[in-house]
PDB file of C-alpha atoms in Angstrom:
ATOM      1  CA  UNK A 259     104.901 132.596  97.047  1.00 46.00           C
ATOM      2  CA  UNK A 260     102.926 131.716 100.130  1.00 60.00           C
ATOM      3  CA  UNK A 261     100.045 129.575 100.378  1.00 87.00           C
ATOM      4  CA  UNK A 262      98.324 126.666 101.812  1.00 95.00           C
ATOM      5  CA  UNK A 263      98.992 123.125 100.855  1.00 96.00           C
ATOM      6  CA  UNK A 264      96.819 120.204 101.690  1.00 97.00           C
ATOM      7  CA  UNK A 265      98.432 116.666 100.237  1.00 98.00           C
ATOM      8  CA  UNK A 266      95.297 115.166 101.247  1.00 98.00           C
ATOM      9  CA  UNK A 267      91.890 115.666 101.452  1.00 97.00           C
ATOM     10  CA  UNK A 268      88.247 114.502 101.144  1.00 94.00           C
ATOM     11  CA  UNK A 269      87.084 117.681 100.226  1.00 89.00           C
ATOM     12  CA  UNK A 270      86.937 120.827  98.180  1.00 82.00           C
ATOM     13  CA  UNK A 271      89.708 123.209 100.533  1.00 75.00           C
ATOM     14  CA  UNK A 272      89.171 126.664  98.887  1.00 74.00           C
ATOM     15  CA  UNK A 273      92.130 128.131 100.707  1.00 73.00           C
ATOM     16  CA  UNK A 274      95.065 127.319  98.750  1.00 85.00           C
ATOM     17  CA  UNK A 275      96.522 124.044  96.633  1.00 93.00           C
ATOM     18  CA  UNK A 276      94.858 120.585  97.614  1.00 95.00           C
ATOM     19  CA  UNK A 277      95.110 117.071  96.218  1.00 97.00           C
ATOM     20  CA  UNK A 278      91.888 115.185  96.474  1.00 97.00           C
ATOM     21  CA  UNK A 279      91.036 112.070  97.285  1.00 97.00           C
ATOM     22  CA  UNK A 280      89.295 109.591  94.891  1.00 97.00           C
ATOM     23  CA  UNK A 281      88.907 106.200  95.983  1.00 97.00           C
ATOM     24  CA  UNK A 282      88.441 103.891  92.796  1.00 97.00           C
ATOM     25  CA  UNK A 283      85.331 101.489  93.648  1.00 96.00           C
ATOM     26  CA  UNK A 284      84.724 101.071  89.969  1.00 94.00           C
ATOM     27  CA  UNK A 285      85.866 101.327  86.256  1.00 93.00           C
ATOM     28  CA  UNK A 286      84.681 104.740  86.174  1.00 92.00           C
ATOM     29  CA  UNK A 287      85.705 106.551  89.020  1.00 93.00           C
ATOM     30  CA  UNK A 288      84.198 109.884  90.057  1.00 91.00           C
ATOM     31  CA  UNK A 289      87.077 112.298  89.294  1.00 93.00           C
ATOM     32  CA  UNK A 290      86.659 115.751  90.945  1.00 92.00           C
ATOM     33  CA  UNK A 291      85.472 118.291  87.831  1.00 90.00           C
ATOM     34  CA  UNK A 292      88.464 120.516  88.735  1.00 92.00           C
ATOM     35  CA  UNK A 293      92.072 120.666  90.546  1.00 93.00           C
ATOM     36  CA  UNK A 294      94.614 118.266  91.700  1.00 96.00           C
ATOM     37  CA  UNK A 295      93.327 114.553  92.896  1.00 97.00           C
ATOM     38  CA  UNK A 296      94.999 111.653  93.754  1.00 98.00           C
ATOM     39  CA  UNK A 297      93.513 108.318  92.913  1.00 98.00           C
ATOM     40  CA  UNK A 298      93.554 104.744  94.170  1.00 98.00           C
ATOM     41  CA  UNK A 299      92.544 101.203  95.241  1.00 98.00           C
ATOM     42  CA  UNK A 300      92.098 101.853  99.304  1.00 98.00           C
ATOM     43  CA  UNK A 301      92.705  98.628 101.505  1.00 97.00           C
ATOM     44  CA  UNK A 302      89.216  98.545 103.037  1.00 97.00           C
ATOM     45  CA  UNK A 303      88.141  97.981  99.610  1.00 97.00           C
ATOM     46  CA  UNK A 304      90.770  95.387  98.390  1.00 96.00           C
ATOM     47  CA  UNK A 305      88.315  92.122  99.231  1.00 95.00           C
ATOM     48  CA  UNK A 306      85.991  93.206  96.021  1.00 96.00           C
ATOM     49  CA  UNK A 307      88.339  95.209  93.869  1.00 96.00           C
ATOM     50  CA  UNK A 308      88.759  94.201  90.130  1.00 96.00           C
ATOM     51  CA  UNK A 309      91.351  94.655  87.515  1.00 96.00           C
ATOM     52  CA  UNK A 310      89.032  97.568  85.405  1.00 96.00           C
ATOM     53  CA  UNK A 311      89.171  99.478  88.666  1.00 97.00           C
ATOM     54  CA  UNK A 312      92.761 100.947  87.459  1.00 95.00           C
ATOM     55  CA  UNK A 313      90.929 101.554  84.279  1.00 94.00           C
ATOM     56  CA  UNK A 314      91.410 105.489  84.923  1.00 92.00           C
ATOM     57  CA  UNK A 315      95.424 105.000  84.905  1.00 96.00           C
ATOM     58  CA  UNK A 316      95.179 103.867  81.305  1.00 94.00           C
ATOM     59  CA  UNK A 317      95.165 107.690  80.119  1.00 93.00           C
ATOM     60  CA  UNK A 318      95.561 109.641  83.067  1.00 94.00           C
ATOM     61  CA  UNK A 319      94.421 112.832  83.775  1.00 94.00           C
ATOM     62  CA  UNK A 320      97.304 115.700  83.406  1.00 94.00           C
ATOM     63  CA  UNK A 321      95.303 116.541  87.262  1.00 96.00           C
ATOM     64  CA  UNK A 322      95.860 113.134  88.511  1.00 97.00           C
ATOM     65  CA  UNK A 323      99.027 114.278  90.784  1.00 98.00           C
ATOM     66  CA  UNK A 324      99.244 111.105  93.379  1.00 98.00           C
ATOM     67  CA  UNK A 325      98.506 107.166  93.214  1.00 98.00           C
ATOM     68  CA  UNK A 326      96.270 105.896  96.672  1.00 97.00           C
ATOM     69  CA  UNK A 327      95.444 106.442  99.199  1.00 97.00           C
ATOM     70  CA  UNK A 328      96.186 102.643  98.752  1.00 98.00           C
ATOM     71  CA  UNK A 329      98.038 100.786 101.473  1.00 98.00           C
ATOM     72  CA  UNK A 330      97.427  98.421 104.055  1.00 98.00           C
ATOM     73  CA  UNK A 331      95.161  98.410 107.102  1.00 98.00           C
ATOM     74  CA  UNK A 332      95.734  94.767 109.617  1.00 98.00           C
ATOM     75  CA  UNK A 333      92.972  95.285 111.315  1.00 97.00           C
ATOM     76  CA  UNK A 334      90.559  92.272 111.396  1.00 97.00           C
ATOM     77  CA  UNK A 335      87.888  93.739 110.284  1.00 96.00           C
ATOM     78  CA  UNK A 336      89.820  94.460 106.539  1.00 95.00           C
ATOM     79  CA  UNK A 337      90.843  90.432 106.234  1.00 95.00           C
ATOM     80  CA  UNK A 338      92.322  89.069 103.869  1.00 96.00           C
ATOM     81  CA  UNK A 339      95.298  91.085 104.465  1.00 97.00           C
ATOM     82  CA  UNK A 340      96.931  88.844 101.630  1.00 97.00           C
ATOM     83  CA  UNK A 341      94.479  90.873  99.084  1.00 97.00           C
ATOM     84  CA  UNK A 342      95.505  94.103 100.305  1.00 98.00           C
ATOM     85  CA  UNK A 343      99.214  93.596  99.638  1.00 98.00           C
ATOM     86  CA  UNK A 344      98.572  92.468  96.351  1.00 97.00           C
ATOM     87  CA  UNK A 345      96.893  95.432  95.494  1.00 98.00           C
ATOM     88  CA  UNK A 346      99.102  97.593  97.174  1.00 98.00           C
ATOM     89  CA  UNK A 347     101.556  95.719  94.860  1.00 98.00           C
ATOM     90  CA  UNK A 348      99.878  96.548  92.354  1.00 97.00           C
ATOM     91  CA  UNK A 349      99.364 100.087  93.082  1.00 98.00           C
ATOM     92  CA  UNK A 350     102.995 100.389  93.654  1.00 98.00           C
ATOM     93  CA  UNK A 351     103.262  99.220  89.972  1.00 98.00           C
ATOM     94  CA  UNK A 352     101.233 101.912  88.870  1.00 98.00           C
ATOM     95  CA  UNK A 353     102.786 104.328  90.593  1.00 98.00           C
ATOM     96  CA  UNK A 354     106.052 103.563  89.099  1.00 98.00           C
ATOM     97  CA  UNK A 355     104.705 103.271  85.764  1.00 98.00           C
ATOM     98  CA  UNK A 356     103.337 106.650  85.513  1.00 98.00           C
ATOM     99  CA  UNK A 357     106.201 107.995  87.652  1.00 97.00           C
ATOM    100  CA  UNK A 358     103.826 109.655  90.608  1.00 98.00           C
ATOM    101  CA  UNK A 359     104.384 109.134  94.335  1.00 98.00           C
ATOM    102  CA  UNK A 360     101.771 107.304  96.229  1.00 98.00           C
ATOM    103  CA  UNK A 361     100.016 108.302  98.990  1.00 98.00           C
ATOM    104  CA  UNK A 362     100.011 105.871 101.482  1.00 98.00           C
ATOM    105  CA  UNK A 363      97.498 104.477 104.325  1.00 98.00           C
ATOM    106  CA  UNK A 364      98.845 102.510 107.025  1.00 98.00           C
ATOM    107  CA  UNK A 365      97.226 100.476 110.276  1.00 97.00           C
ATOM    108  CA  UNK A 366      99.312  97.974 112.089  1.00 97.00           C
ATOM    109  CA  UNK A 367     100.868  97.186 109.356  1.00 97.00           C
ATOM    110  CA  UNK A 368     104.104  99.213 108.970  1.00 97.00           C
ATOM    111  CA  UNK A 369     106.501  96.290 108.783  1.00 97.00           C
ATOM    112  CA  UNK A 370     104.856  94.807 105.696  1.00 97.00           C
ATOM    113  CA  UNK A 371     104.207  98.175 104.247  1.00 98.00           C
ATOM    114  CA  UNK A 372     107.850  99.199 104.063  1.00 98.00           C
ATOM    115  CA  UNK A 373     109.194  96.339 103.279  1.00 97.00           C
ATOM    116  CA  UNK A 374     107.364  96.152  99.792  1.00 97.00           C
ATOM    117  CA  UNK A 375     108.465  99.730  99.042  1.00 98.00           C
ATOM    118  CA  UNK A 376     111.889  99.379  99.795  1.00 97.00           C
ATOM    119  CA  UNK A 377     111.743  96.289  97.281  1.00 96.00           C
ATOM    120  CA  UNK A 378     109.193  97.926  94.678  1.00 97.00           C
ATOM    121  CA  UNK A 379     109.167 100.967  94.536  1.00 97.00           C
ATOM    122  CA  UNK A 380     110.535 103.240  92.429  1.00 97.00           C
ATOM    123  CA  UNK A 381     108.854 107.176  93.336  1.00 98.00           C
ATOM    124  CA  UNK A 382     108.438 108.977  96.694  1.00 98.00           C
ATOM    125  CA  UNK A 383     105.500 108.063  99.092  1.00 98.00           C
ATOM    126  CA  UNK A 384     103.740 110.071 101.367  1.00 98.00           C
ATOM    127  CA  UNK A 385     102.726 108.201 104.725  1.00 98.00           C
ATOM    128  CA  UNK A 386      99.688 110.270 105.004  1.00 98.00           C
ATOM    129  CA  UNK A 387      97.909 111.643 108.443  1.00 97.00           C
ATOM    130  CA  UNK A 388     101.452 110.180 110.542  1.00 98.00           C
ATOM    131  CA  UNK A 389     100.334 108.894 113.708  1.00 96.00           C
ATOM    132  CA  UNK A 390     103.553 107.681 115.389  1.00 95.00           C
ATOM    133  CA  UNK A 391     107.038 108.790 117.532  1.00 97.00           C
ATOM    134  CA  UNK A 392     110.286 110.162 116.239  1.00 98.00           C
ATOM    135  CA  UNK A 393     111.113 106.814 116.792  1.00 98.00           C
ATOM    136  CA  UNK A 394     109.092 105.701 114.422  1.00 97.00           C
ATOM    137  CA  UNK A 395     110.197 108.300 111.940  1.00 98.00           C
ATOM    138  CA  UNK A 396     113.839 107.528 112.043  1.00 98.00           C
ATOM    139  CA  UNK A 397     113.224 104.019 111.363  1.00 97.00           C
ATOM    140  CA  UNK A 398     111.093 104.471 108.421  1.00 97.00           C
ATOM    141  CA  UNK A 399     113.838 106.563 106.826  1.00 97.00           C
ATOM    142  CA  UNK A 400     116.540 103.805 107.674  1.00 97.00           C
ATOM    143  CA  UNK A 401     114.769 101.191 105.440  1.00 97.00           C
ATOM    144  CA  UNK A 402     112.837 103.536 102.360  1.00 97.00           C
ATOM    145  CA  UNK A 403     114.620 106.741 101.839  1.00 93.00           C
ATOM    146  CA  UNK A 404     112.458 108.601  99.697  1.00 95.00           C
ATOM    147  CA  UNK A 405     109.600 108.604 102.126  1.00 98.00           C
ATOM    148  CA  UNK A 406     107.544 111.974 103.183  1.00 98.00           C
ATOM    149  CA  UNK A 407     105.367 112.194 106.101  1.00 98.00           C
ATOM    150  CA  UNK A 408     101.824 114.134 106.118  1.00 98.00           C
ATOM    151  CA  UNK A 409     100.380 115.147 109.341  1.00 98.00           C
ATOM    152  CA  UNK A 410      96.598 115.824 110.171  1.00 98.00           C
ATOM    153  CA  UNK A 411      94.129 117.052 112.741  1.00 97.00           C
ATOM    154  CA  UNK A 412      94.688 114.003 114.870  1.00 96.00           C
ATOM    155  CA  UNK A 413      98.628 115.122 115.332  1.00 97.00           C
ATOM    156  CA  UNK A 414      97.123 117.869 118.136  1.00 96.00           C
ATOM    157  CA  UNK A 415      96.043 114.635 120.275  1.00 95.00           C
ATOM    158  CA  UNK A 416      98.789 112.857 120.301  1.00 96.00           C
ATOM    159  CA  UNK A 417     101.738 113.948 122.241  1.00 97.00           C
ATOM    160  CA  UNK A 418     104.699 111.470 120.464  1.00 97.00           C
ATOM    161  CA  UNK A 419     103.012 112.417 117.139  1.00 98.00           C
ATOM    162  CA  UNK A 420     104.055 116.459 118.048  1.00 98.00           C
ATOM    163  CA  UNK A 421     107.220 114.943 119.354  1.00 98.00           C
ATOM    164  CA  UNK A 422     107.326 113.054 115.478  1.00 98.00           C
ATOM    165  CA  UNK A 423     106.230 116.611 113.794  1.00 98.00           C
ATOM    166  CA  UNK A 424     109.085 118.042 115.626  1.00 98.00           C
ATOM    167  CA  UNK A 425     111.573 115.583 114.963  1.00 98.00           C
ATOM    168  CA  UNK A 426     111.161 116.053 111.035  1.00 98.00           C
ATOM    169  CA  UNK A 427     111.045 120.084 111.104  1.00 98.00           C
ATOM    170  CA  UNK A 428     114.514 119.849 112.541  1.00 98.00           C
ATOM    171  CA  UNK A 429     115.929 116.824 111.136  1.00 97.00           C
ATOM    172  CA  UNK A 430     114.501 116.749 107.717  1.00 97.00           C
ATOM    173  CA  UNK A 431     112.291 119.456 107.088  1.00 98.00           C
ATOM    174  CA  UNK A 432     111.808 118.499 103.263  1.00 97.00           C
ATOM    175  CA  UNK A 433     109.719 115.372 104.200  1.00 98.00           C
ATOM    176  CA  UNK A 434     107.021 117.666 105.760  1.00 98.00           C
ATOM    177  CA  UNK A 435     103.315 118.105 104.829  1.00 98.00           C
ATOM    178  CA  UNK A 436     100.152 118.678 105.900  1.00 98.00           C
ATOM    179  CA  UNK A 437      96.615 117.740 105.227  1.00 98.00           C
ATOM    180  CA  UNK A 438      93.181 117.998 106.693  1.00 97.00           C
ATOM    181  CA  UNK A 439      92.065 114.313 105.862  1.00 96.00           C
ATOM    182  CA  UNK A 440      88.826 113.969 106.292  1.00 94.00           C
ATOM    183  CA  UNK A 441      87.840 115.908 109.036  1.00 95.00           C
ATOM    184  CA  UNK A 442      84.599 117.741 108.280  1.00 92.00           C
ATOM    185  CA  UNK A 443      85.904 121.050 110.163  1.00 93.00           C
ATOM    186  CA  UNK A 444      89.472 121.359 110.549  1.00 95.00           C
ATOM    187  CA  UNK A 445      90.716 123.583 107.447  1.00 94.00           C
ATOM    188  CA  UNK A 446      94.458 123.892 106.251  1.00 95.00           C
ATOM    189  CA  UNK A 447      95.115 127.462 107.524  1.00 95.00           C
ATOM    190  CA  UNK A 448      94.281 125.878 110.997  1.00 96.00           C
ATOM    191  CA  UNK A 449      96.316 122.913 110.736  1.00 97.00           C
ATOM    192  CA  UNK A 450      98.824 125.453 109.590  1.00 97.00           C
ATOM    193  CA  UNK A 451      98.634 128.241 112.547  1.00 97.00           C
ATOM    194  CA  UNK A 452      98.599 125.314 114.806  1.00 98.00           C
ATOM    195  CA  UNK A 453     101.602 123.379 113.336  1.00 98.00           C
ATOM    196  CA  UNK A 454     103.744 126.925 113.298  1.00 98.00           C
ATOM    197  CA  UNK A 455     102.595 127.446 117.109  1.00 98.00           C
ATOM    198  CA  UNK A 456     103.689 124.288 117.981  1.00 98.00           C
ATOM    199  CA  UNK A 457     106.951 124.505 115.991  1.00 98.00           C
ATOM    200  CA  UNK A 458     107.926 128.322 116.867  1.00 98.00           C
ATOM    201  CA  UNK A 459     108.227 129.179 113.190  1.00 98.00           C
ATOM    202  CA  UNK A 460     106.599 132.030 111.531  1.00 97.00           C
ATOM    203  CA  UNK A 461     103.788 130.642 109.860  1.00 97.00           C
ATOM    204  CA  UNK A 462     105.385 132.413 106.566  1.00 96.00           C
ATOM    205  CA  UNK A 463     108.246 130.265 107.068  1.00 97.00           C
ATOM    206  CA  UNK A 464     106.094 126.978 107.048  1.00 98.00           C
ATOM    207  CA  UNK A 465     104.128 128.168 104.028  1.00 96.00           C
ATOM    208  CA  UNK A 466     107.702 128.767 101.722  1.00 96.00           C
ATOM    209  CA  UNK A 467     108.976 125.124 103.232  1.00 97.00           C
ATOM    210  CA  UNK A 468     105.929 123.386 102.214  1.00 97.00           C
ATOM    211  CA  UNK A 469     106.161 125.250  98.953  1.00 96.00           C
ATOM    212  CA  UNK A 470     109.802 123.803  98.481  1.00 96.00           C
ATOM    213  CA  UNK A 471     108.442 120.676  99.299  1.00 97.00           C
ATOM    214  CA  UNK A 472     105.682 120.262  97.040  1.00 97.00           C
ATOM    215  CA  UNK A 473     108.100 121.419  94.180  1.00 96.00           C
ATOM    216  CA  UNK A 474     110.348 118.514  95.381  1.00 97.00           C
ATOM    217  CA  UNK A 475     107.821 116.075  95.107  1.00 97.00           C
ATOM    218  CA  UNK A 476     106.245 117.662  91.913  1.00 97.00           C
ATOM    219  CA  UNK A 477     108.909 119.085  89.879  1.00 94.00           C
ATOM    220  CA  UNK A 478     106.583 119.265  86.770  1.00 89.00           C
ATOM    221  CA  UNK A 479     103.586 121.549  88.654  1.00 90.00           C
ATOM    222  CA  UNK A 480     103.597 125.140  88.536  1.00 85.00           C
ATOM    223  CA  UNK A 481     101.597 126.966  91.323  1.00 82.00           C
ATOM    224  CA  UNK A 482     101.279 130.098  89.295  1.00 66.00           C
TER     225      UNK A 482
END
């Protein structure tokens, strides 16, 4: 089968499989009427959150694919950091609990961030919209093996990102996805002709290894 698969967006993609983002800012959660989501405690919003935030884990949703985004974010502006790890910690928790990988934000902060994965947790997490260098990459893997790597519409700007994108095609091709993020125009057929241009595969190819991927990553989901 061939088809489009976004790992993460903030919006309704009608061209193909995509996981949704809900970010939990209260007990009751707006959860997307239909499809796959993704839910979670974000770091900009770790300062306020509460304990009946993860209310919505107690009896998850069979569409409830992904815990976050949740991560952490060290810029000043999101202080205290030492809020954000704990719920990242406690996201992590989750995650492990219900057995679904986590979807992970990250800003300056990639250090910390791995460190309480390799030490926590237990299921695969997806370092959502990448922006780094092979490098980078390589590293990552050395300390948290079960780690995937989503690329957005920001990888076209950012020459060592390609360079990144490239590096895990060839290297490690089942830690690939893509995802449209929030960007209010890109869709995932672009991201998708663009990523095959810039890798020289047929963009049939990339569909059938995303495909394998996502079947990696969610053994239990049937695309049809």
């Amino acid at each position: 089968m061939a088809l489009y698969i976004d790992i993460h967006t903030h919006r309704a993609e009608p061209d193909g499989i995509a996981i949704r983002n809900v970010r939990i800012e209260s007990s009751v959660p707006q959860l997307p009427a239909t499809g796959y989501f993704s839910a979670g405690i974000h770091p900009w919003d770790a300062s306020r959150a509460q304990p009946e935030w993860e209310r919505c884990f107690e009896t998850p949703s069979p569409r409830l694919l992904a815990i976050g985004e949740t991560g952490l974010d060290f810029r000043p502006e999101y202080r205290p950091y030492d809020l954000q790890e704990r719920w990242f910690e406690r996201q992590i928790d989750v995650s492990n609990r219900l057995r679904k990988p986590l979807i992970i934000h990250n800003v300056h902060a990639t250090d910390a961030l791995l460190k309480r994965l390799q030490v926590r947790a237990q299921e695969a997490a997806v370092l959502h919209n990448f922006i780094g260098s092979p490098e980078l990459v390589a590293q990552s893997l050395s300390r948290v093996l079960h780690l995937r790597f989503s690329f957005g519409p920001g990888t076209f700007r950012s020459p060592r990102t390609q360079q990144a994108l490239r590096y895990i095609a060839e290297r490690c091709p089942d830690r690939l996805f893509l995802e449209t993020d929030d960007d209010p125009t890109t869709t995932i057929g672009e991201m998708y002709a663009q990523t095959s241009q810039l890798l020289g595969w047929e963009l049939s190819a990339l569909q059938e290894s995303l495909v394998h991927n996502f079947h990696l990553l969610f053994p239990k989901i049937s695309l049809g």
